[in-house]
Tab-separated table of C-alpha atoms in Angstrom:
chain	number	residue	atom	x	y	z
M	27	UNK	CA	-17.143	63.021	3.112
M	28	UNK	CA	-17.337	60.742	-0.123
M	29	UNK	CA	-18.436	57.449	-0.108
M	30	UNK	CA	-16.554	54.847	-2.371
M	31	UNK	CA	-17.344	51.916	-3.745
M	32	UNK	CA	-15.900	49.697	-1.681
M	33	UNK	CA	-17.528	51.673	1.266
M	34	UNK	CA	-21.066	51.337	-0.424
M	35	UNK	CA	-20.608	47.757	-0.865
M	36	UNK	CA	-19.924	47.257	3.027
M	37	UNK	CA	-22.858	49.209	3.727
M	38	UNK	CA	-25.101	47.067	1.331
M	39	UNK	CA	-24.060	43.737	2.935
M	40	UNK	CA	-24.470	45.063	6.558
M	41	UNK	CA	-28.040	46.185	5.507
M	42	UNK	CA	-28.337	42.911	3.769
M	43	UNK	CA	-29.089	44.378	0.329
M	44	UNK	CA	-27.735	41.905	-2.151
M	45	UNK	CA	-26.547	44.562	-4.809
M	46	UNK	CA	-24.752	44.077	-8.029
M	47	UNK	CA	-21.568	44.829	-9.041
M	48	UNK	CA	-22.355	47.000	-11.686
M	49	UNK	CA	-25.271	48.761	-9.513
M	50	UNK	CA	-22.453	50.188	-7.029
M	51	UNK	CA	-21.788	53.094	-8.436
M	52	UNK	CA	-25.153	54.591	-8.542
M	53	UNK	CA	-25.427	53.213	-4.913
M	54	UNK	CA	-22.327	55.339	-4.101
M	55	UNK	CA	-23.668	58.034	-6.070
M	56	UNK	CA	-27.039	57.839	-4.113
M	57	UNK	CA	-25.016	57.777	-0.629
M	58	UNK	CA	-22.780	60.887	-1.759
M	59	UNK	CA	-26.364	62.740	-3.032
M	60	UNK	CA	-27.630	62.133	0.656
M	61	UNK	CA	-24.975	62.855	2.513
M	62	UNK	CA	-24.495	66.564	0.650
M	63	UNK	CA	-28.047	67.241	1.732
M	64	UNK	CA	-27.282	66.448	5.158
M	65	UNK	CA	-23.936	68.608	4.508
M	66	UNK	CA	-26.174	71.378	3.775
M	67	UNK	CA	-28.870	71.186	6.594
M	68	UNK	CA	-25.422	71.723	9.374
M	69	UNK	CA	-24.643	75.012	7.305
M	70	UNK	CA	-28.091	76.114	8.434
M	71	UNK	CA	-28.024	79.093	11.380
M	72	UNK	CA	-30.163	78.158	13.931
M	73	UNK	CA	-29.332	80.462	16.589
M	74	UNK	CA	-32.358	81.613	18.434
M	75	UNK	CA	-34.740	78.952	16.969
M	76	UNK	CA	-36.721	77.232	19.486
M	77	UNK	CA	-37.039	73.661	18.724
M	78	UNK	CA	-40.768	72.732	17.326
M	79	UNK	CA	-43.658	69.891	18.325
M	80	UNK	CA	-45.248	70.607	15.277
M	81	UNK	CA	-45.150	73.120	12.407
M	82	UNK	CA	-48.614	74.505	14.011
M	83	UNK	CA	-47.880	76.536	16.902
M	84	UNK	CA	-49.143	74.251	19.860
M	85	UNK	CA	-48.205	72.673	23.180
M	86	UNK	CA	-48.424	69.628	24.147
M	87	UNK	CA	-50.981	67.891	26.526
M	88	UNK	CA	-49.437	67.509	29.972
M	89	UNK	CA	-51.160	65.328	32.889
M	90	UNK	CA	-50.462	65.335	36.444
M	91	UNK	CA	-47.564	63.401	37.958
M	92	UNK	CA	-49.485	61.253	40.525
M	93	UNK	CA	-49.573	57.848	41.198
M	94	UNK	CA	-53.049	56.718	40.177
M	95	UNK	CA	-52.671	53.303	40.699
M	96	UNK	CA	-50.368	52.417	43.233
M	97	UNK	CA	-49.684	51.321	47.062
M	98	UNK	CA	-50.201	47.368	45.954
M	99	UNK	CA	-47.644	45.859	46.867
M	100	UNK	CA	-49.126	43.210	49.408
M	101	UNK	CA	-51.531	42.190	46.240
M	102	UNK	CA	-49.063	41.933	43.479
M	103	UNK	CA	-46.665	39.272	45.905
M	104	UNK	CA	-49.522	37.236	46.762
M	105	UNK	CA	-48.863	35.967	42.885
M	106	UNK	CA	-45.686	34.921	43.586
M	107	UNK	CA	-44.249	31.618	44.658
M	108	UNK	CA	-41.617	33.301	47.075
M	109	UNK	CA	-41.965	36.437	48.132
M	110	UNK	CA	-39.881	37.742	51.487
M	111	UNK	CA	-39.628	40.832	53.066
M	112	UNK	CA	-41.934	42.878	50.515
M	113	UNK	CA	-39.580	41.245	47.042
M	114	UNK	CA	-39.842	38.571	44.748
M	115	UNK	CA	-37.538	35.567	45.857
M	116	UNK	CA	-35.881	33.708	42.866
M	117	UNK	CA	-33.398	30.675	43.349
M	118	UNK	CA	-29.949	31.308	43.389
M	119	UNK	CA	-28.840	30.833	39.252
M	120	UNK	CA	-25.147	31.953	39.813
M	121	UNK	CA	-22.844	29.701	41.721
């Protein structure tokens, strides 16, 4: 994929970057440097490869999955102005 000028120029003005005329090519030229990087990371094999946390081999903390905080339902509605049958009550907005 090449980028042209016209493309850089849209890209510029929808990352509101005021750029110059003259300064487009070397935009473009910039663009078309990065994308044939990226062009040459996909050509990469990477069969096999586990994907990595780090580049030090290590795992990441895990916690238990319990509720630690929970079953308060009765005090969290006694802040609110309606409450009925265990939910918040709002007014009707839709007609």
């Amino acid at each position: 994929m090449s980028i042209d000028l016209e493309t850089a120029a849209k890209v510029a003005k929808l990352a509101r970057i005021r750029v110059e005329p003259d300064a487009l090519p070397a935009l473009a030229d910039e663009f078309n440097t990065i994308l044939g990087f990226i062009e040459q990371l996909s050509e990469v094999d990477v069969e096999g490869i586990e994907p990595m946390v780090s580049v030090t081999p290590m795992r990441l903390a895990r916690r238990a999955d319990v509720v630690t905080d929970g079953d308060q339902q009765a005090t969290i509605l006694s802040n609110a102005p309606d409450a009925r049958e265990g939910f918040f009550a709002v007014p009707k907005v839709v007609e």
